């Protein structure tokens, strides 16, 4: 071995050695920094936007002055739920689900519009700081704070055509829940501006259950009567609704004929999840909704994600098999709501701890995107 090493050293004395140092030209040249290329222009200002679909952000509850046409508002509340808890984290899950959709900007390829190009402003107002300890306090907070935001002056080059008792434009608020009980304080607040509204309630459950049935006749607490299964019972009893309302996507059992009679008295038409869809297709559902709900009066839309089949919405508080697909709900939103005077929306019951791969959050985000556009013509203001 020693002899072979000496022979190698001797060979290097007469031949170009493979261990010779490389010349300067053989070094790889350093890449130039980005700003050294005259043809490259970069915006290097940092941004930290955690709003829904990277919308402009505002503290709508505490700031003063004018406000946007369409507002995204989180309701992190779930202490009136009847089954799974955790939907207080739903608003964040929906915002997370919107991130992929926001990569392509705010152009809506399904409706071929960019809402921002239609003389309206859309703003994410963040979440309301709702009490998780006292439901009576929480309901008072939600109603009062929603009302404060609703009554603020709208700042826009145009306005969404609306019908209100005040004679002026008000923001359309898209509420991200939270359990379904949040509909009641919202409807109470809307009543101060619009009076009675018609409801398009998309859900697996009717949510007009009598509190004596839903909470139990033995329930000793008044708070127990206000839950995620009773908001539309109380909305009907308190005179917040017209007699032209829809339950769509229903597949929960009704406790008795008395429940059906009560829904009929409150003006609810029930559209089951499968019967009409199987017979008439999604357009049969759309036509039925539009035949019931008035086109020239205020309409409130409530979208519970458990209207979807659990295959498409595993992360929800009240899953029920046999529901719709996201594609069907999106078509109902686009074509069923077109031209209606939508004065408020809620998207509720997203439960991220049971979600898989953000399936439910993404679906809820897509629903939010589809309703974040004027359903009535946008009027130019001089």
CSV table of C-alpha atoms in Angstrom, one decimal:
chain,number,residue,atom,x,y,z
A,1,UNK,CA,0.0,0.0,0.0
A,2,UNK,CA,2.9,2.4,0.9
A,3,UNK,CA,4.5,1.6,-2.5
A,4,UNK,CA,1.3,2.5,-4.4
A,5,UNK,CA,1.0,5.8,-2.5
A,6,UNK,CA,4.7,6.8,-3.5
A,7,UNK,CA,3.9,5.9,-7.1
A,8,UNK,CA,0.9,8.2,-7.1
A,9,UNK,CA,3.0,11.1,-5.7
A,10,UNK,CA,5.7,10.5,-8.4
A,11,UNK,CA,3.0,10.6,-11.1
A,12,UNK,CA,1.8,14.0,-9.9
A,13,UNK,CA,5.3,15.4,-10.4
A,14,UNK,CA,5.2,14.7,-14.2
A,15,UNK,CA,1.4,14.8,-15.0
A,16,UNK,CA,-1.4,17.4,-14.2
A,17,UNK,CA,-2.6,16.2,-10.9
A,18,UNK,CA,-6.3,15.7,-10.4
A,19,UNK,CA,-6.0,17.3,-7.0
A,20,UNK,CA,-4.8,20.6,-8.4
A,21,UNK,CA,-6.7,23.7,-7.3
A,22,UNK,CA,-9.4,24.9,-9.8
A,23,UNK,CA,-8.9,28.1,-11.6
A,24,UNK,CA,-10.9,31.3,-10.8
A,25,UNK,CA,-13.1,30.8,-13.9
A,26,UNK,CA,-14.3,27.4,-12.7
A,27,UNK,CA,-16.0,28.9,-9.6
A,28,UNK,CA,-19.8,29.3,-9.8
A,29,UNK,CA,-20.7,33.0,-9.9
A,30,UNK,CA,-22.8,34.4,-7.1
A,31,UNK,CA,-26.5,34.9,-8.0
A,32,UNK,CA,-27.4,38.6,-8.0
A,33,UNK,CA,-29.8,39.8,-5.4
A,34,UNK,CA,-33.3,40.4,-6.7
A,35,UNK,CA,-33.1,44.1,-6.5
A,36,UNK,CA,-30.0,44.1,-8.7
A,37,UNK,CA,-31.9,43.0,-11.7
A,38,UNK,CA,-33.2,46.1,-13.5
A,39,UNK,CA,-36.1,44.1,-15.0
A,40,UNK,CA,-37.4,42.8,-11.7
A,41,UNK,CA,-39.6,45.0,-9.5
A,42,UNK,CA,-40.8,43.6,-6.2
A,43,UNK,CA,-43.1,45.0,-3.5
A,44,UNK,CA,-41.2,44.1,-0.4
A,45,UNK,CA,-43.5,45.8,2.1
A,46,UNK,CA,-44.7,43.2,4.7
A,47,UNK,CA,-48.3,42.4,5.1
A,48,UNK,CA,-50.3,40.4,7.7
A,49,UNK,CA,-53.9,40.1,6.6
A,50,UNK,CA,-55.8,37.4,8.4
A,51,UNK,CA,-59.2,38.6,7.2
A,52,UNK,CA,-61.7,36.5,5.3
A,53,UNK,CA,-60.4,36.1,1.7
A,54,UNK,CA,-57.8,38.8,2.5
A,55,UNK,CA,-60.5,41.5,2.5
A,56,UNK,CA,-59.9,44.9,4.0
A,57,UNK,CA,-60.3,44.8,7.8
A,58,UNK,CA,-62.0,47.1,10.2
A,59,UNK,CA,-63.0,47.2,13.9
A,60,UNK,CA,-66.6,47.9,13.0
A,61,UNK,CA,-67.9,47.7,16.6
A,62,UNK,CA,-65.5,50.2,18.1
A,63,UNK,CA,-64.6,52.5,15.2
A,64,UNK,CA,-66.6,55.5,14.3
A,65,UNK,CA,-67.5,57.0,10.9
A,66,UNK,CA,-68.9,55.3,7.8
A,67,UNK,CA,-68.8,51.6,7.1
A,68,UNK,CA,-68.8,49.1,4.1
A,69,UNK,CA,-71.8,47.9,2.1
A,70,UNK,CA,-71.2,44.2,2.9
A,71,UNK,CA,-69.6,43.2,6.3
A,72,UNK,CA,-68.2,39.8,7.4
A,73,UNK,CA,-68.8,39.5,11.2
A,74,UNK,CA,-67.8,36.6,13.4
A,75,UNK,CA,-70.0,35.2,16.2
A,76,UNK,CA,-67.8,32.9,18.3
A,77,UNK,CA,-70.6,31.6,20.4
A,78,UNK,CA,-71.7,28.0,21.1
A,79,UNK,CA,-73.0,27.7,24.7
A,80,UNK,CA,-76.6,27.3,23.4
A,81,UNK,CA,-75.7,24.2,21.4
A,82,UNK,CA,-77.6,20.9,21.9
A,83,UNK,CA,-75.1,18.4,20.7
A,84,UNK,CA,-71.5,19.0,19.8
A,85,UNK,CA,-69.7,22.0,21.2
A,86,UNK,CA,-66.8,23.9,19.6
A,87,UNK,CA,-68.5,26.0,16.9
A,88,UNK,CA,-67.2,29.1,18.7
A,89,UNK,CA,-64.1,28.4,16.6
A,90,UNK,CA,-66.2,28.3,13.4
A,91,UNK,CA,-65.5,31.9,12.3
A,92,UNK,CA,-61.7,31.3,12.3
A,93,UNK,CA,-62.2,28.0,10.5
A,94,UNK,CA,-64.2,29.7,7.8
A,95,UNK,CA,-61.6,32.4,7.4
A,96,UNK,CA,-59.0,29.7,7.1
A,97,UNK,CA,-61.0,27.9,4.5
A,98,UNK,CA,-61.2,31.2,2.5
A,99,UNK,CA,-57.4,31.4,2.0
A,100,UNK,CA,-57.2,29.1,-1.0
A,101,UNK,CA,-60.1,30.9,-2.7
A,102,UNK,CA,-58.4,34.3,-2.2
A,103,UNK,CA,-55.3,33.3,-4.1
A,104,UNK,CA,-57.1,34.1,-7.3
A,105,UNK,CA,-58.2,37.5,-6.1
A,106,UNK,CA,-61.8,38.5,-5.6
A,107,UNK,CA,-63.1,37.6,-9.0
A,108,UNK,CA,-66.1,35.2,-8.7
A,109,UNK,CA,-65.7,32.7,-11.6
A,110,UNK,CA,-69.1,31.1,-10.9
A,111,UNK,CA,-71.0,34.3,-11.3
A,112,UNK,CA,-68.5,36.1,-13.6
A,113,UNK,CA,-68.3,39.2,-11.4
A,114,UNK,CA,-65.8,41.0,-9.2
A,115,UNK,CA,-67.9,42.5,-6.3
A,116,UNK,CA,-65.3,45.2,-5.8
A,117,UNK,CA,-65.8,46.4,-9.4
A,118,UNK,CA,-69.5,47.0,-8.7
A,119,UNK,CA,-69.2,50.2,-6.7
A,120,UNK,CA,-69.5,48.4,-3.3
A,121,UNK,CA,-67.2,47.8,-0.4
A,122,UNK,CA,-66.8,44.5,1.4
A,123,UNK,CA,-65.0,44.5,4.8
A,124,UNK,CA,-64.1,41.9,7.5
A,125,UNK,CA,-65.2,43.3,10.9
A,126,UNK,CA,-63.5,40.5,12.9
A,127,UNK,CA,-65.3,38.7,15.8
A,128,UNK,CA,-67.6,40.0,18.5
A,129,UNK,CA,-66.3,39.5,22.0
A,130,UNK,CA,-69.3,37.4,23.2
A,131,UNK,CA,-69.5,36.0,26.7
A,132,UNK,CA,-69.1,32.2,27.0
A,133,UNK,CA,-70.4,32.1,30.6
A,134,UNK,CA,-73.9,33.7,30.5
A,135,UNK,CA,-76.2,33.0,27.7
A,136,UNK,CA,-78.6,35.8,28.6
A,137,UNK,CA,-75.7,38.3,28.6
A,138,UNK,CA,-74.4,36.8,25.3
A,139,UNK,CA,-77.8,37.2,23.6
A,140,UNK,CA,-78.0,40.8,24.8
A,141,UNK,CA,-74.5,41.5,23.5
A,142,UNK,CA,-75.1,40.0,20.1
A,143,UNK,CA,-78.4,41.9,19.6
A,144,UNK,CA,-77.0,45.3,20.8
A,145,UNK,CA,-73.7,45.1,19.0
A,146,UNK,CA,-75.2,43.9,15.7
A,147,UNK,CA,-77.7,46.8,16.0
A,148,UNK,CA,-74.9,49.3,16.5
A,149,UNK,CA,-73.1,48.1,13.4
A,150,UNK,CA,-76.2,47.9,11.4
A,151,UNK,CA,-77.2,51.5,12.2
A,152,UNK,CA,-73.8,53.0,11.1
A,153,UNK,CA,-73.7,55.1,8.0
A,154,UNK,CA,-72.7,53.2,4.8
A,155,UNK,CA,-69.7,54.6,2.9
A,156,UNK,CA,-69.9,53.7,-0.8
A,157,UNK,CA,-69.9,55.2,-4.3
A,158,UNK,CA,-73.1,53.2,-4.8
A,159,UNK,CA,-75.6,51.4,-2.6
A,160,UNK,CA,-77.4,48.1,-2.6
A,161,UNK,CA,-81.1,48.6,-3.3
A,162,UNK,CA,-82.9,47.9,0.0
A,163,UNK,CA,-86.2,48.3,1.7
A,164,UNK,CA,-85.9,49.7,5.2
A,165,UNK,CA,-88.1,51.6,7.7
A,166,UNK,CA,-85.3,54.3,8.1
A,167,UNK,CA,-85.3,55.5,4.5
A,168,UNK,CA,-81.6,55.0,4.0
A,169,UNK,CA,-79.1,52.2,3.2
A,170,UNK,CA,-77.8,49.8,5.8
A,171,UNK,CA,-74.9,47.3,5.6
A,172,UNK,CA,-75.7,43.8,4.7
A,173,UNK,CA,-74.0,41.7,7.4
A,174,UNK,CA,-72.8,38.2,6.8
A,175,UNK,CA,-72.5,36.5,10.2
A,176,UNK,CA,-70.1,33.6,10.7
A,177,UNK,CA,-71.2,31.3,13.6
A,178,UNK,CA,-71.2,29.9,16.1
A,179,UNK,CA,-74.2,27.8,16.8
A,180,UNK,CA,-77.6,28.4,15.2
A,181,UNK,CA,-79.0,30.3,18.2
A,182,UNK,CA,-77.3,33.4,16.9
A,183,UNK,CA,-80.1,33.9,14.4
A,184,UNK,CA,-82.5,35.1,17.1
A,185,UNK,CA,-80.6,38.1,18.3
A,186,UNK,CA,-79.7,39.0,14.7
A,187,UNK,CA,-83.4,38.9,13.7
A,188,UNK,CA,-84.3,41.0,16.7
A,189,UNK,CA,-81.7,43.6,15.6
A,190,UNK,CA,-82.8,43.5,12.0
A,191,UNK,CA,-86.4,44.2,13.1
A,192,UNK,CA,-85.4,47.7,14.2
A,193,UNK,CA,-84.5,48.6,10.6
A,194,UNK,CA,-86.7,46.4,8.4
A,195,UNK,CA,-89.6,45.3,10.5
A,196,UNK,CA,-90.7,41.7,9.7
A,197,UNK,CA,-88.6,39.7,7.3
A,198,UNK,CA,-89.0,36.5,5.4
A,199,UNK,CA,-86.6,33.7,6.2
A,200,UNK,CA,-84.9,31.2,3.9
A,201,UNK,CA,-83.7,28.7,6.5
A,202,UNK,CA,-81.4,26.0,5.1
A,203,UNK,CA,-80.8,23.3,7.6
A,204,UNK,CA,-81.1,19.6,8.4
A,205,UNK,CA,-83.4,20.6,11.3
A,206,UNK,CA,-86.4,22.8,11.5
A,207,UNK,CA,-85.2,24.8,14.5
A,208,UNK,CA,-88.8,25.8,15.3
A,209,UNK,CA,-89.1,23.2,18.0
A,210,UNK,CA,-91.2,24.2,21.0
A,211,UNK,CA,-88.8,24.8,24.0
A,212,UNK,CA,-91.0,22.5,26.1
A,213,UNK,CA,-90.1,19.7,23.7
A,214,UNK,CA,-86.5,20.7,22.8
A,215,UNK,CA,-85.4,21.8,26.3
A,216,UNK,CA,-87.7,19.4,28.1
A,217,UNK,CA,-90.8,20.2,30.1
A,218,UNK,CA,-88.9,19.8,33.3
A,219,UNK,CA,-86.2,22.4,32.4
A,220,UNK,CA,-86.1,24.8,35.2
A,221,UNK,CA,-84.0,27.5,33.6
A,222,UNK,CA,-85.4,30.2,31.3
A,223,UNK,CA,-82.0,30.1,29.4
A,224,UNK,CA,-82.7,26.5,28.4
A,225,UNK,CA,-85.6,27.7,26.2
A,226,UNK,CA,-83.2,29.7,24.0
A,227,UNK,CA,-81.1,27.1,22.2
A,228,UNK,CA,-79.8,26.2,18.7
A,229,UNK,CA,-83.1,24.2,18.0
A,230,UNK,CA,-85.5,27.0,18.9
A,231,UNK,CA,-84.4,30.3,17.2
A,232,UNK,CA,-87.1,30.3,14.6
A,233,UNK,CA,-89.8,29.3,17.1
A,234,UNK,CA,-89.0,32.4,19.1
A,235,UNK,CA,-88.6,34.5,15.9
A,236,UNK,CA,-92.2,33.5,15.0
A,237,UNK,CA,-93.6,34.0,18.5
A,238,UNK,CA,-92.0,37.5,18.8
A,239,UNK,CA,-93.4,38.7,15.4
A,240,UNK,CA,-90.0,39.0,13.7
A,241,UNK,CA,-91.1,37.0,10.6
A,242,UNK,CA,-93.6,37.3,7.8
A,243,UNK,CA,-95.8,34.4,6.9
A,244,UNK,CA,-93.7,33.6,3.8
A,245,UNK,CA,-90.8,31.5,5.0
A,246,UNK,CA,-88.9,28.4,3.9
A,247,UNK,CA,-87.2,25.5,5.8
A,248,UNK,CA,-85.0,23.9,3.1
A,249,UNK,CA,-82.9,20.7,3.3
A,250,UNK,CA,-84.9,19.3,6.3
A,251,UNK,CA,-84.4,15.7,7.2
A,252,UNK,CA,-84.9,15.6,10.9
A,253,UNK,CA,-88.0,13.9,12.3
A,254,UNK,CA,-90.8,16.1,13.6
A,255,UNK,CA,-92.1,15.2,17.0
A,256,UNK,CA,-95.8,15.4,16.2
A,257,UNK,CA,-98.4,16.8,13.9
A,258,UNK,CA,-98.5,19.7,16.2
A,259,UNK,CA,-95.0,20.7,15.1
A,260,UNK,CA,-96.2,20.7,11.5
A,261,UNK,CA,-99.2,22.8,12.4
A,262,UNK,CA,-97.0,25.3,14.3
A,263,UNK,CA,-94.7,25.7,11.3
A,264,UNK,CA,-97.7,26.3,9.1
A,265,UNK,CA,-99.0,28.9,11.5
A,266,UNK,CA,-95.7,30.7,11.4
A,267,UNK,CA,-95.7,30.6,7.6
A,268,UNK,CA,-92.9,28.0,7.0
A,269,UNK,CA,-93.0,25.8,3.9
A,270,UNK,CA,-90.9,22.7,4.5
A,271,UNK,CA,-88.6,21.5,1.6
A,272,UNK,CA,-87.2,18.1,2.6
A,273,UNK,CA,-83.6,17.3,1.6
A,274,UNK,CA,-84.2,14.4,-0.8
A,275,UNK,CA,-87.8,14.1,-1.9
A,276,UNK,CA,-88.0,17.2,-4.1
A,277,UNK,CA,-84.4,17.0,-5.2
A,278,UNK,CA,-84.8,13.4,-6.3
A,279,UNK,CA,-88.0,14.2,-8.2
A,280,UNK,CA,-87.4,17.7,-9.6
A,281,UNK,CA,-83.7,18.3,-9.3
A,282,UNK,CA,-82.0,21.3,-7.7
A,283,UNK,CA,-84.1,23.7,-9.9
A,284,UNK,CA,-87.2,22.3,-8.4
A,285,UNK,CA,-85.9,23.4,-5.0
A,286,UNK,CA,-84.9,26.8,-6.4
A,287,UNK,CA,-88.3,27.3,-8.0
A,288,UNK,CA,-90.1,26.3,-4.8
A,289,UNK,CA,-88.1,28.8,-2.7
A,290,UNK,CA,-88.7,31.6,-5.1
A,291,UNK,CA,-92.4,30.8,-5.3
A,292,UNK,CA,-92.7,31.2,-1.5
A,293,UNK,CA,-90.4,34.0,-0.6
A,294,UNK,CA,-91.4,37.6,-1.8
A,295,UNK,CA,-89.0,39.3,-4.2
A,296,UNK,CA,-89.6,42.9,-3.2
A,297,UNK,CA,-89.5,42.6,0.6
A,298,UNK,CA,-86.7,42.1,3.1
A,299,UNK,CA,-85.3,38.5,3.2
A,300,UNK,CA,-83.0,36.9,5.8
A,301,UNK,CA,-80.9,33.8,4.8
A,302,UNK,CA,-79.6,31.3,7.3
A,303,UNK,CA,-77.2,28.6,6.0
A,304,UNK,CA,-76.5,25.8,8.5
A,305,UNK,CA,-73.6,23.6,7.1
A,306,UNK,CA,-75.4,20.5,8.4
A,307,UNK,CA,-77.7,20.9,5.5
A,308,UNK,CA,-74.8,19.3,3.7
A,309,UNK,CA,-74.4,15.5,4.0
A,310,UNK,CA,-71.7,14.6,6.6
A,311,UNK,CA,-69.5,13.4,3.7
A,312,UNK,CA,-69.2,17.0,2.7
A,313,UNK,CA,-69.4,18.6,6.2
A,314,UNK,CA,-68.0,16.3,8.9
A,315,UNK,CA,-67.1,19.3,11.0
A,316,UNK,CA,-70.5,20.4,12.2
A,317,UNK,CA,-72.4,20.3,15.5
A,318,UNK,CA,-75.4,18.4,14.3
A,319,UNK,CA,-74.6,16.0,11.4
A,320,UNK,CA,-77.5,14.2,9.7
A,321,UNK,CA,-77.1,11.7,6.8
A,322,UNK,CA,-78.8,12.2,3.5
A,323,UNK,CA,-78.0,15.9,3.0
A,324,UNK,CA,-77.1,18.0,0.0
A,325,UNK,CA,-73.8,18.5,-1.8
A,326,UNK,CA,-71.9,21.8,-1.7
A,327,UNK,CA,-72.5,22.1,-5.5
A,328,UNK,CA,-76.3,22.0,-4.9
A,329,UNK,CA,-76.2,24.5,-2.1
A,330,UNK,CA,-74.0,26.9,-4.2
A,331,UNK,CA,-76.4,26.7,-7.1
A,332,UNK,CA,-79.3,27.4,-4.7
A,333,UNK,CA,-77.4,30.4,-3.4
A,334,UNK,CA,-76.6,31.8,-6.8
A,335,UNK,CA,-79.9,31.2,-8.6
A,336,UNK,CA,-82.3,31.0,-5.7
A,337,UNK,CA,-81.3,34.3,-4.2
A,338,UNK,CA,-80.9,36.3,-7.4
A,339,UNK,CA,-82.8,39.5,-7.3
A,340,UNK,CA,-84.1,39.0,-3.8
A,341,UNK,CA,-83.7,41.8,-1.2
A,342,UNK,CA,-81.3,40.0,1.1
A,343,UNK,CA,-80.8,42.1,4.3
A,344,UNK,CA,-78.8,39.7,6.3
A,345,UNK,CA,-77.1,36.2,6.2
A,346,UNK,CA,-75.7,33.8,8.7
A,347,UNK,CA,-73.5,30.8,8.0
A,348,UNK,CA,-73.4,28.6,11.1
A,349,UNK,CA,-72.5,25.3,12.9
A,350,UNK,CA,-68.9,24.9,11.6
A,351,UNK,CA,-67.0,22.8,14.1
A,352,UNK,CA,-63.3,22.6,13.2
A,353,UNK,CA,-62.3,20.0,15.8
A,354,UNK,CA,-64.4,17.4,13.9
A,355,UNK,CA,-63.4,18.6,10.4
A,356,UNK,CA,-61.2,16.6,8.1
A,357,UNK,CA,-58.7,18.4,5.8
A,358,UNK,CA,-60.8,21.6,6.4
A,359,UNK,CA,-63.6,20.2,4.2
A,360,UNK,CA,-66.3,21.9,6.1
A,361,UNK,CA,-64.5,25.2,6.5
A,362,UNK,CA,-63.7,25.4,2.8
A,363,UNK,CA,-67.4,24.7,1.9
A,364,UNK,CA,-68.6,27.4,4.4
A,365,UNK,CA,-66.0,29.8,2.9
A,366,UNK,CA,-67.3,29.2,-0.6
A,367,UNK,CA,-70.9,29.8,0.6
A,368,UNK,CA,-69.7,33.1,2.1
A,369,UNK,CA,-68.0,34.1,-1.1
A,370,UNK,CA,-71.2,33.4,-3.1
A,371,UNK,CA,-73.4,35.6,-0.9
A,372,UNK,CA,-70.8,38.4,-0.7
A,373,UNK,CA,-72.2,40.1,-3.7
A,374,UNK,CA,-75.2,42.3,-4.3
A,375,UNK,CA,-78.4,40.3,-5.1
A,376,UNK,CA,-80.2,43.5,-5.9
A,377,UNK,CA,-78.9,46.0,-8.5
A,378,UNK,CA,-76.2,48.4,-7.4
A,379,UNK,CA,-77.4,52.0,-7.7
A,380,UNK,CA,-75.0,54.8,-8.7
A,381,UNK,CA,-74.9,57.7,-6.3
A,382,UNK,CA,-74.1,61.2,-7.4
